[in-house]
XYZ file of C-alpha atoms in Angstrom:
718
model
C 44.072 38.600 27.659
C 46.686 37.553 25.109
C 46.017 33.945 24.152
C 49.362 33.681 22.391
C 51.108 33.705 25.742
C 48.474 32.644 28.255
C 47.667 29.008 28.906
C 44.101 28.262 30.050
C 44.188 25.681 32.852
C 41.620 23.858 34.908
C 43.360 24.705 38.186
C 43.404 22.905 41.452
C 42.043 26.082 42.973
C 38.405 26.566 41.961
C 38.560 30.322 42.434
C 40.988 30.760 39.532
C 38.770 28.594 37.348
C 35.836 30.838 38.150
C 37.815 34.002 37.411
C 38.799 32.650 34.020
C 35.240 31.541 33.339
C 33.884 34.933 34.274
C 36.333 36.675 31.969
C 35.130 34.445 29.152
C 31.482 35.098 29.974
C 31.957 38.855 29.995
C 34.107 38.853 26.830
C 36.784 40.963 28.547
C 39.727 39.615 26.525
C 41.571 41.938 24.203
C 41.874 41.128 20.505
C 44.596 38.603 19.802
C 45.955 36.729 16.851
C 44.594 33.329 15.873
C 45.254 31.297 19.030
C 47.625 28.415 18.506
C 49.031 27.653 21.942
C 48.480 24.384 23.687
C 45.622 24.241 26.196
C 46.770 21.982 28.976
C 43.978 20.530 31.092
C 45.550 19.891 34.471
C 43.733 17.717 36.948
C 41.255 19.504 39.179
C 39.216 17.996 41.947
C 37.173 16.166 39.389
C 34.732 13.433 40.315
C 34.066 11.172 37.294
C 30.556 10.532 38.610
C 29.591 14.246 38.316
C 29.402 16.361 35.171
C 32.065 19.095 35.193
C 29.589 21.954 34.680
C 27.603 20.893 37.742
C 30.772 21.101 39.825
C 31.373 24.609 38.464
C 27.844 25.629 39.457
C 28.385 24.285 42.970
C 31.656 26.169 43.310
C 30.091 29.383 41.976
C 27.279 29.186 44.508
C 29.724 28.442 47.288
C 31.667 31.615 46.438
C 28.343 33.510 46.061
C 29.057 34.310 42.416
C 25.398 34.013 41.503
C 25.580 35.574 37.997
C 28.217 33.057 36.978
C 26.258 30.186 38.536
C 23.162 31.276 36.591
C 25.128 31.504 33.349
C 26.678 28.045 33.731
C 23.309 26.555 34.717
C 21.687 27.989 31.600
C 24.514 26.686 29.446
C 24.189 23.247 31.028
C 20.405 23.175 30.616
C 19.606 22.885 34.305
C 17.688 25.086 36.749
C 18.851 26.982 39.815
C 16.391 26.813 42.698
C 16.602 29.376 45.503
C 20.268 30.032 44.653
C 21.177 26.867 46.469
C 19.781 23.783 44.776
C 19.825 22.580 41.196
C 17.879 20.122 39.050
C 19.955 17.123 38.016
C 19.499 13.688 36.477
C 20.799 10.640 38.323
C 21.747 7.814 35.992
C 21.408 4.537 37.862
C 23.736 1.605 37.403
C 22.155 -1.162 35.361
C 20.089 -3.393 37.610
C 20.410 -1.015 40.589
C 18.000 1.527 42.042
C 18.706 4.706 43.991
C 16.525 4.684 47.099
C 14.470 7.770 48.023
C 15.984 7.679 51.500
C 19.546 8.109 50.198
C 18.410 11.143 48.192
C 16.616 12.646 51.193
C 19.672 12.017 53.346
C 21.712 14.207 50.968
C 19.070 16.938 51.196
C 17.527 16.022 47.844
C 13.970 15.638 46.618
C 12.713 13.403 43.826
C 10.713 15.209 41.138
C 10.145 12.224 38.854
C 11.741 8.951 37.895
C 11.667 6.427 35.104
C 13.713 3.379 34.201
C 17.370 4.014 35.174
C 16.793 7.811 35.462
C 15.825 9.921 38.479
C 15.124 13.657 38.279
C 16.207 15.281 41.535
C 16.415 18.678 43.196
C 19.518 18.719 45.398
C 21.710 21.308 47.117
C 24.632 21.848 44.759
C 27.197 21.451 47.520
C 25.886 17.977 48.421
C 26.093 16.272 45.016
C 29.500 14.889 45.966
C 28.059 13.353 49.110
C 25.240 11.683 47.153
C 27.589 10.382 44.449
C 30.050 8.865 46.944
C 27.555 7.463 49.436
C 25.189 5.838 46.947
C 26.668 2.924 44.956
C 23.586 2.786 42.687
C 24.440 6.224 41.240
C 26.390 5.775 38.006
C 26.531 9.449 36.951
C 25.025 12.815 37.894
C 24.436 15.180 34.968
C 22.329 18.000 33.610
C 18.959 17.126 32.034
C 18.832 16.793 28.260
C 16.936 19.648 26.625
C 14.604 19.081 23.649
C 14.799 21.386 20.625
C 12.027 22.148 18.143
C 12.256 22.227 14.352
C 10.408 25.427 13.562
C 11.862 27.604 10.798
C 9.201 30.281 10.901
C 5.804 31.065 12.272
C 4.571 34.406 13.437
C 1.221 34.681 15.139
C -1.668 34.442 12.686
C -4.952 34.199 14.654
C -7.132 34.575 11.626
C -8.466 32.799 8.542
C -6.198 30.074 7.285
C -6.067 27.313 4.701
C -5.403 23.676 5.457
C -3.126 23.187 2.466
C -1.989 19.779 3.626
C -5.522 18.354 3.495
C -5.940 18.970 -0.223
C -2.382 18.520 -1.425
C -1.739 15.215 0.331
C -5.074 13.702 -0.702
C -6.620 13.726 2.785
C -9.758 15.371 1.339
C -10.585 12.098 -0.464
C -10.764 10.382 2.919
C -12.835 13.209 4.352
C -15.506 13.026 1.619
C -15.707 9.267 2.190
C -16.228 9.906 5.927
C -12.864 8.661 7.138
C -11.870 11.405 9.562
C -9.635 9.677 12.072
C -12.543 8.468 14.184
C -11.537 5.891 16.782
C -7.867 6.941 16.623
C -5.896 8.434 19.536
C -2.959 10.762 18.818
C -0.544 12.073 21.467
C 1.231 15.341 20.698
C 4.324 15.358 22.929
C 5.930 18.785 22.673
C 7.705 21.577 24.534
C 4.956 24.221 24.719
C 1.247 24.845 24.219
C 0.952 28.610 24.620
C -2.064 30.091 22.794
C -3.906 26.795 23.252
C -6.913 28.599 24.733
C -7.042 30.937 21.736
C -7.100 27.993 19.333
C -9.745 26.252 21.440
C -12.007 29.301 21.603
C -11.672 29.779 17.844
C -12.876 26.213 17.272
C -9.534 25.007 15.929
C -9.004 22.558 18.804
C -12.552 21.750 19.980
C -12.990 20.467 23.556
C -14.677 17.274 22.315
C -11.506 16.445 20.338
C -8.858 17.206 22.999
C -9.075 14.315 25.437
C -6.242 15.537 27.694
C -3.849 18.404 28.388
C -1.023 17.617 30.803
C 2.151 19.320 31.971
C 5.230 17.290 32.952
C 7.524 20.297 33.529
C 6.062 21.968 36.610
C 5.928 25.289 34.728
C 2.308 25.094 33.584
C 0.731 23.693 30.435
C 0.202 27.114 28.830
C 3.683 28.507 29.457
C 6.511 28.608 26.933
C 6.128 28.543 23.170
C 3.066 27.839 21.022
C 4.929 25.175 19.054
C 2.859 22.250 20.314
C -0.388 24.136 19.699
C 0.520 24.623 16.039
C 1.447 20.947 15.740
C -1.866 19.871 17.302
C -3.817 22.124 14.920
C -2.284 20.429 11.890
C -3.103 16.949 13.223
C -6.699 18.072 13.781
C -6.965 19.600 10.283
C -5.855 16.317 8.746
C -7.853 14.002 11.041
C -10.677 16.097 12.553
C -12.269 13.216 14.494
C -9.087 11.836 16.071
C -8.777 12.271 19.839
C -5.791 14.396 20.878
C -3.672 13.965 24.006
C -1.503 17.073 24.468
C 1.548 16.520 26.685
C 4.132 19.167 27.568
C 7.637 17.939 28.432
C 10.979 19.579 29.193
C 13.499 16.776 29.701
C 14.003 13.074 29.112
C 12.376 11.990 32.377
C 9.250 13.958 31.492
C 9.323 12.427 28.028
C 9.546 8.893 29.392
C 6.702 9.537 31.837
C 4.509 11.096 29.136
C 5.123 8.152 26.819
C 4.359 5.604 29.551
C 1.051 7.310 30.228
C 0.249 7.573 26.516
C 0.773 3.825 26.218
C -1.523 3.226 29.203
C -4.143 5.401 27.459
C -4.007 3.136 24.365
C -2.695 5.927 22.164
C -2.195 4.792 18.549
C 0.173 7.506 17.307
C 2.769 9.753 18.953
C 3.816 12.867 17.030
C 7.082 14.385 18.223
C 8.258 17.440 16.277
C 11.248 17.610 18.595
C 14.881 16.483 18.590
C 17.436 15.756 21.297
C 21.108 16.691 21.028
C 24.130 14.785 22.310
C 22.255 11.591 23.154
C 23.806 9.337 20.488
C 26.085 9.491 17.466
C 23.414 9.165 14.800
C 22.923 5.422 15.198
C 19.501 5.256 16.884
C 20.800 4.253 20.325
C 20.717 6.067 23.668
C 18.185 7.138 26.253
C 15.862 9.148 23.971
C 15.848 6.639 21.119
C 15.148 3.839 23.596
C 12.002 5.616 24.802
C 10.712 5.770 21.221
C 11.665 2.151 20.583
C 9.711 0.996 23.623
C 6.613 2.866 22.424
C 6.911 1.176 19.028
C 7.348 -2.203 20.672
C 4.103 -1.541 22.536
C 2.203 -0.941 19.283
C 2.433 2.860 18.922
C 3.450 4.538 15.656
C 6.088 7.156 16.555
C 6.162 9.933 13.934
C 9.167 12.261 14.349
C 10.516 15.326 12.575
C 13.793 14.755 10.748
C 15.079 18.180 11.823
C 16.123 21.415 10.121
C 19.905 21.021 10.272
C 21.087 20.280 6.744
C 22.868 23.666 6.765
C 23.682 23.738 10.489
C 25.593 20.499 10.849
C 29.129 19.241 10.374
C 30.309 15.665 10.616
C 33.646 14.184 9.669
C 37.085 13.094 10.775
C 39.385 15.139 12.982
C 43.028 14.518 13.849
C 45.911 16.296 15.554
C 48.836 15.758 13.226
C 50.742 18.859 14.361
C 50.217 17.818 18.015
C 49.260 21.302 19.186
C 46.264 22.430 21.200
C 43.826 22.334 18.273
C 42.519 19.466 16.174
C 42.379 19.699 12.387
C 39.186 19.153 10.418
C 39.114 17.295 7.110
C 39.881 20.461 5.120
C 43.075 20.976 7.128
C 41.723 23.984 9.033
C 41.599 24.163 12.813
C 38.225 25.902 12.982
C 34.692 25.872 11.584
C 33.022 29.221 10.936
C 29.404 30.248 11.328
C 27.581 33.346 10.136
C 25.408 35.352 12.529
C 23.005 37.744 10.809
C 20.635 38.243 13.740
C 20.883 38.308 17.499
C 19.845 34.718 18.088
C 21.825 32.892 20.722
C 24.808 30.898 19.502
C 24.022 27.361 20.617
C 26.485 24.691 19.501
C 27.059 21.099 20.506
C 29.864 18.615 19.974
C 29.845 14.853 20.237
C 32.121 12.107 18.962
C 31.872 8.474 18.081
C 32.796 6.907 21.400
C 29.406 6.351 23.038
C 28.169 5.945 25.682
C 31.293 6.615 27.817
C 34.681 7.901 26.754
C 38.177 8.720 27.972
C 38.953 10.819 24.854
C 38.847 14.341 26.273
C 37.694 17.052 23.828
C 36.608 20.647 24.526
C 34.675 23.163 22.412
C 35.528 26.880 22.128
C 33.828 29.887 20.500
C 35.769 32.876 19.128
C 34.661 36.066 17.402
C 36.121 37.329 14.110
C 39.056 38.955 15.979
C 39.814 35.691 17.791
C 38.551 36.844 21.170
C 37.478 33.838 23.232
C 33.761 34.223 24.037
C 32.619 30.909 25.487
C 33.741 27.340 25.970
C 32.584 23.927 27.116
C 35.296 21.984 28.964
C 33.658 18.911 30.466
C 36.082 16.263 31.593
C 35.950 12.886 29.855
C 37.909 10.373 31.934
C 36.113 7.118 31.143
C 32.763 7.430 32.912
C 31.438 10.542 31.179
C 29.578 10.842 27.831
C 31.380 12.228 24.756
C 29.560 15.558 24.634
C 30.105 19.297 24.935
C 27.580 22.154 24.725
C 28.194 25.899 24.653
C 25.815 28.865 24.498
C 26.553 32.536 23.944
C 23.811 35.150 24.209
C 23.296 38.350 22.241
C 25.997 37.973 19.582
C 26.594 40.823 17.159
C 26.121 40.034 13.452
C 29.287 38.732 11.849
C 31.513 35.691 11.575
C 32.334 33.433 14.514
C 34.592 30.408 14.818
C 34.315 27.066 16.591
C 37.491 25.253 17.621
C 38.093 21.898 19.281
C 40.991 21.109 21.583
C 42.038 17.538 22.111
C 44.900 15.247 23.110
C 48.215 15.469 21.261
C 48.084 11.813 20.253
C 44.588 12.048 18.740
C 44.504 9.911 15.595
C 41.425 10.286 13.368
C 38.180 10.498 15.294
C 34.647 10.985 13.923
C 32.918 14.039 15.427
C 29.613 15.819 14.924
C 28.733 19.485 15.461
C 25.242 20.998 15.490
C 24.611 24.753 15.402
C 21.011 25.305 16.446
C 20.428 28.864 15.270
C 23.062 29.696 12.639
C 24.330 28.239 9.392
C 27.828 26.829 9.230
C 30.189 28.048 6.526
C 30.852 24.567 5.090
C 27.980 22.428 6.365
C 27.708 18.671 5.921
C 24.134 17.757 5.015
C 24.521 14.009 5.367
C 23.666 12.376 8.685
C 22.146 15.582 10.080
C 19.232 13.781 11.766
C 19.312 13.749 15.574
C 17.639 11.444 18.104
C 15.134 9.920 18.209
C 14.503 10.388 14.478
C 17.662 8.403 13.667
C 16.207 5.254 15.285
C 15.083 2.520 12.895
C 11.752 2.063 14.690
C 10.778 5.742 14.309
C 8.881 6.984 11.228
C 10.959 10.025 10.276
C 9.589 12.904 8.174
C 11.403 15.410 5.958
C 9.828 18.577 4.550
C 8.684 19.901 1.151
C 7.239 23.418 1.103
C 3.590 23.918 0.191
C 4.737 26.384 -2.483
C 6.964 23.708 -4.083
C 4.723 20.704 -3.463
C 3.980 20.051 -7.149
C 7.607 19.799 -8.234
C 8.631 18.216 -4.933
C 11.703 20.288 -4.117
C 13.012 19.402 -0.652
C 13.365 22.233 1.842
C 17.061 23.207 1.871
C 17.146 22.951 5.662
C 15.485 19.514 5.872
C 17.888 17.110 7.617
C 19.280 14.194 5.620
C 20.501 10.672 6.222
C 21.996 8.180 6.296
C 22.268 7.196 9.925
C 25.754 6.535 11.256
C 25.159 2.773 10.914
C 24.154 3.166 7.257
C 20.338 3.083 7.293
C 18.188 5.249 5.006
C 16.545 8.213 6.715
C 14.164 10.026 6.550
C 11.385 7.539 5.798
C 9.164 9.942 3.852
C 8.649 13.634 3.037
C 5.623 15.666 4.140
C 4.377 19.201 3.587
C 5.383 22.330 5.515
C 4.792 26.043 4.994
C 1.118 25.587 5.885
C -0.985 28.114 7.760
C -2.727 27.405 11.060
C -4.809 29.625 13.302
C -1.775 30.247 15.519
C 0.985 30.315 12.891
C 1.259 32.088 9.597
C 3.421 29.921 7.327
C 4.482 27.236 9.786
C 7.819 26.173 8.268
C 10.056 23.269 9.171
C 9.883 19.533 9.646
C 7.946 20.426 12.813
C 5.023 21.196 10.482
C 5.447 18.331 8.007
C 5.435 15.761 10.822
C 1.882 16.388 12.166
C 0.603 16.287 8.579
C 2.046 12.774 8.403
C 0.629 11.806 11.796
C -2.798 13.016 10.646
C -2.466 10.971 7.463
C -1.688 7.903 9.575
C -4.830 8.554 11.636
C -6.933 8.617 8.441
C -5.508 5.276 7.318
C -6.193 3.779 10.752
C -9.787 4.997 10.713
C -10.257 3.083 7.453
C -8.222 0.011 8.493
C -8.250 -0.096 12.323
C -6.347 -3.375 12.562
C -3.164 -2.204 10.871
C -0.060 -3.002 12.945
C 2.738 -0.420 13.206
C 4.826 -1.903 10.396
C 1.751 -2.224 8.185
C 0.830 1.390 8.866
C 4.330 2.553 7.933
C 4.114 0.547 4.718
C 0.683 1.995 3.921
C 1.967 5.563 4.359
C 4.809 4.891 1.957
C 2.920 2.699 -0.485
C 1.723 5.480 -2.780
C 4.502 7.970 -2.092
C 5.750 9.709 -5.219
C 9.367 8.732 -5.721
C 11.604 11.816 -5.869
C 15.346 12.313 -6.042
C 17.311 9.137 -6.657
C 15.253 6.178 -7.823
C 13.941 4.233 -4.856
C 14.458 5.162 -1.216
C 17.086 7.827 -0.633
C 18.481 9.898 2.214
C 16.719 13.107 1.161
C 13.099 12.037 0.566
C 12.955 8.499 1.955
C 10.220 6.771 -0.031
C 9.203 10.102 -1.535
C 6.370 12.600 -1.247
C 3.310 11.457 0.738
C 0.202 10.753 -1.336
C -3.026 9.511 0.189
C -4.852 7.595 -2.537
C -8.296 6.379 -1.601
C -8.317 4.079 -4.626
C -5.380 3.430 -6.869
C -5.222 3.902 -10.633
C -5.009 0.609 -12.525
C -3.345 -0.396 -15.762
C -3.704 -3.330 -18.172
C -1.274 -4.456 -20.843
C -2.231 -6.383 -24.015
C -0.039 -7.928 -26.705
C -1.918 -7.480 -29.977
C -0.562 -10.371 -32.044
C -0.055 -13.071 -29.451
C 2.690 -13.792 -26.973
C 4.850 -16.064 -29.153
C 7.432 -14.303 -31.297
C 10.573 -15.163 -33.246
C 13.910 -13.353 -33.303
C 13.883 -10.438 -35.741
C 10.160 -9.766 -35.323
C 8.253 -6.778 -33.957
C 5.139 -6.845 -31.812
C 2.763 -4.182 -30.488
C 1.788 -3.502 -26.875
C -1.383 -1.671 -25.848
C -1.611 -0.047 -22.408
C -4.807 1.231 -20.804
C -4.652 3.246 -17.548
C -7.854 3.885 -15.585
C -8.419 6.576 -12.962
C -10.993 5.511 -10.324
C -14.070 7.632 -9.695
C -12.818 8.492 -6.210
C -9.561 9.986 -7.399
C -8.246 12.714 -9.616
C -4.726 13.798 -10.400
C -1.905 12.520 -12.549
C -0.949 9.115 -13.870
C 2.619 8.038 -14.444
C 3.417 4.727 -16.113
C 6.843 3.221 -16.521
C 7.351 0.134 -18.689
C 10.471 -2.000 -18.215
C 11.543 -4.089 -21.208
C 13.569 -7.245 -20.680
C 16.958 -7.531 -22.297
C 17.567 -7.785 -25.231
C 14.166 -6.361 -26.307
C 14.327 -2.907 -27.883
C 11.814 -0.090 -28.203
C 11.085 0.230 -31.931
C 8.395 2.917 -31.954
C 5.916 4.687 -29.690
C 2.710 4.895 -31.714
C 0.795 6.963 -29.158
C 0.842 9.251 -27.307
C 3.310 11.708 -28.781
C 4.538 12.713 -25.324
C 6.724 10.094 -23.660
C 10.292 9.642 -22.521
C 12.703 6.751 -22.960
C 15.496 6.141 -20.503
C 18.468 3.843 -20.470
C 17.941 0.258 -19.465
C 14.795 -0.387 -21.533
C 12.482 1.941 -19.606
C 9.616 3.814 -21.301
C 7.780 6.499 -19.328
C 4.312 7.944 -19.974
C 3.029 10.879 -17.949
C -0.493 12.352 -17.943
C -0.460 15.194 -15.371
C -4.258 15.666 -15.223
C -6.669 12.736 -15.434
C -10.317 13.232 -14.472
C -12.091 10.790 -12.141
C -13.393 7.740 -13.989
C -11.467 8.442 -17.211
C -8.685 6.493 -18.909
C -5.530 7.047 -20.931
C -4.001 4.805 -23.607
C -0.514 4.170 -24.894
C 0.696 1.973 -27.744
C 4.276 1.062 -28.544
C 6.166 -1.396 -30.734
C 8.943 -3.692 -29.523
C 11.645 -5.248 -31.662
C 13.139 -8.637 -30.800
C 16.746 -8.720 -32.047
C 17.934 -11.458 -34.396
C 20.336 -12.801 -31.768
C 17.721 -13.090 -29.012
C 17.954 -16.434 -27.237
C 14.799 -18.581 -27.248
C 12.994 -18.554 -23.894
C 10.429 -16.745 -21.780
C 10.743 -12.992 -21.138
C 8.637 -10.657 -18.991
C 7.560 -7.069 -19.606
C 7.159 -5.359 -16.234
C 5.985 -1.929 -15.220
C 4.371 0.287 -12.627
C 1.643 2.887 -12.415
C 2.158 5.714 -9.931
C 4.775 3.622 -8.194
C 2.662 0.443 -7.939
C 3.586 -2.656 -9.868
C 1.479 -3.679 -12.864
C 1.041 -7.387 -13.561
C 3.861 -8.593 -15.768
C 3.281 -9.985 -19.264
C 5.165 -13.053 -20.471
C 6.538 -13.234 -24.010
C 7.880 -16.481 -25.446
C 10.683 -16.203 -27.965
C 10.960 -19.373 -30.022
C 13.258 -20.414 -32.854
C 12.966 -18.445 -36.070
C 9.668 -19.101 -37.853
C 7.758 -20.443 -34.838
C 5.906 -17.300 -33.814
C 2.131 -17.079 -33.475
C 1.998 -13.866 -35.490
C 2.881 -12.490 -38.867
C 5.448 -9.767 -38.892
C 3.379 -6.781 -39.897
C 2.378 -3.678 -38.153
C -1.384 -3.151 -38.060
C -4.278 -5.299 -39.312
C -7.184 -3.264 -40.777
C -10.431 -4.945 -41.909
C -12.395 -2.400 -43.951
C -15.236 -4.391 -45.570
C -16.646 -7.895 -46.091
C -18.397 -8.603 -49.443
C -20.725 -11.602 -49.890
C -21.705 -12.967 -53.287
C -23.783 -16.038 -54.244
C -21.946 -18.250 -56.672
C -24.686 -19.877 -58.758
C -22.178 -21.333 -61.201
C -20.392 -23.388 -58.641
C -21.208 -27.056 -58.336
C -21.396 -26.396 -54.582
C -24.090 -23.695 -55.060
C -22.583 -21.742 -52.149
C -21.692 -18.200 -51.021
C -18.374 -16.395 -51.572
C -16.886 -13.955 -49.021
C -14.274 -11.374 -49.966
C -12.440 -8.975 -47.635
C -10.941 -5.564 -48.262
C -8.125 -4.254 -46.031
C -4.416 -4.448 -45.383
C -2.144 -7.049 -43.784
C -5.015 -9.591 -43.628
C -3.938 -13.206 -43.680
C -6.986 -15.100 -42.451
C -10.676 -14.416 -41.747
C -13.001 -16.604 -39.713
C -16.706 -16.477 -40.739
C -19.793 -17.746 -38.901
C -23.107 -18.040 -40.845
C -26.630 -18.050 -39.379
C -30.019 -18.703 -40.998
C -33.068 -16.480 -40.570
C -34.115 -18.419 -37.487
C -30.863 -17.481 -35.740
C -29.478 -20.982 -36.050
C -25.777 -21.405 -36.885
C -25.444 -23.034 -40.284
């Protein structure tokens, strides 16, 4: 098949479309040069109320091309039932409701329904009838498919260490008997295989698991063990919290599971799952709305940020040469990906024209010799979402290319590509967080490996912000690379997220009345700031730290708080580690302008940064002990009279400020010397004096005045 000469059309005759599709599926094309011809999408019998791929499935079944129907169904994320019916989602028009009788009349059966969504099994050849005869139907499409954020995890089933408990500080809560008691946590995930093994090994005790429920119809124990590993981590962190384990497979199941979790008074939902092509990174859409509703009802939604920093591209495309292919920002007409293992190529495309679009884009996959392997050619005519999804099984190792075709008059459009299983050649890390983690209401968690926890290096795959509408994400960074009974080295934000959910359960067991926003603030309150100062789009607030009690610091001005221009004064700092805590203490002092650091007297180890900041760092401080620092400040000659404040923080928490008054020259309450040392007081009776009194003499340096109080032998002040 020479793509230099052949035009690929969506023909009026479905049979030709199927032949072309089959040739793509079977990779029968001969090697050709880099394709550059225009792909003209002629009008087929397209119904804007039905997703294009569903129409292709119906036509394949009608022509009894079952292998092709199965392939398209898998690519679309839907199920074939008895080689006749398929699972679809009916989107209802706002304010309208599709009646069960209209679905039955078209030969359909309702599996489940939630607000504005109905999950239906229907004969493929009767979708058109349902769409045209039922005004309440806005659109018929494939179900959305959740994806997990697991970077590694082979079966362990043996001794393991709960690294997150010690490294996050959860052990301090455990020894003080705060174990998550009274807290309910729902783990909503895609699979709980090996659950019975974990239960029998005592890792998920029956008295802790309050519920196991399947919303997929495939059985609670089928599929992956991802949810089991997530539940184990929650239990390690909060061993007395009640767990509600819910298996879902699409957005209707998710909505139903969340509704029931709310009715069960669940406090926390942990969702180490993401959903593709449901928004353009702005926290809107069907999946994000489910999470928002849970938050509105008082549930803390803790979600994985995702593992797509190296598997994501976002930017502007255009079609300046007005040919078949759009150009990316680097001027190329393709994006490459490297395949080093036989994992399925799974790529998605969406663009910033939600929720409905008439900008028609298609996504194509080529091998290194520019053979066309797969494509996604949904129509977008004004009622359809801006999304394409393609899958290609069993690829050989090597380089592959993604290309986008679009209209000739396309003028700068923002698009986003995710590659689930393979790194892109020139990835864009920013804005690589998918729904619902990109919603403002969701508490979104990035990942730092257990092996790099001390230095706080972010996992290179951990998805980054900002959101498309400019908000900071993730909210915080947790720990991954931990070992559970089921997984050896559970990597990914899928693992860091249940650590965070467990931490939230510990805080709630100590302070049961915390509202959702208060709980979010408490989780971030003691986070160790990493990366750029303050919140950033890599770490959020920083690395989670659970402090049972906080270190405290006091500041003292040795010679009084009134100074004159040109003078120096000394500041003493004392930092105290509580008995319930051990670890490091970091203090940062912030000097007001125009004050200058003159000298650090102790300790020897400190750092000074621009902007009048002085940093002290004691990496190891024992419980109940303290550390001291002393430094000298110079007030410049040209300092304006007035009140100034020295501010600072200890381990990220503000220390009470200290006010210094700068008066006119010569009005200070101190003498301008460094250190006062009183070595000795000598008393001598002066019998020659007419007063017949006692003389006092002092020995020392920089002494200007001594106050003396005298008592008689009866203890009375003279």
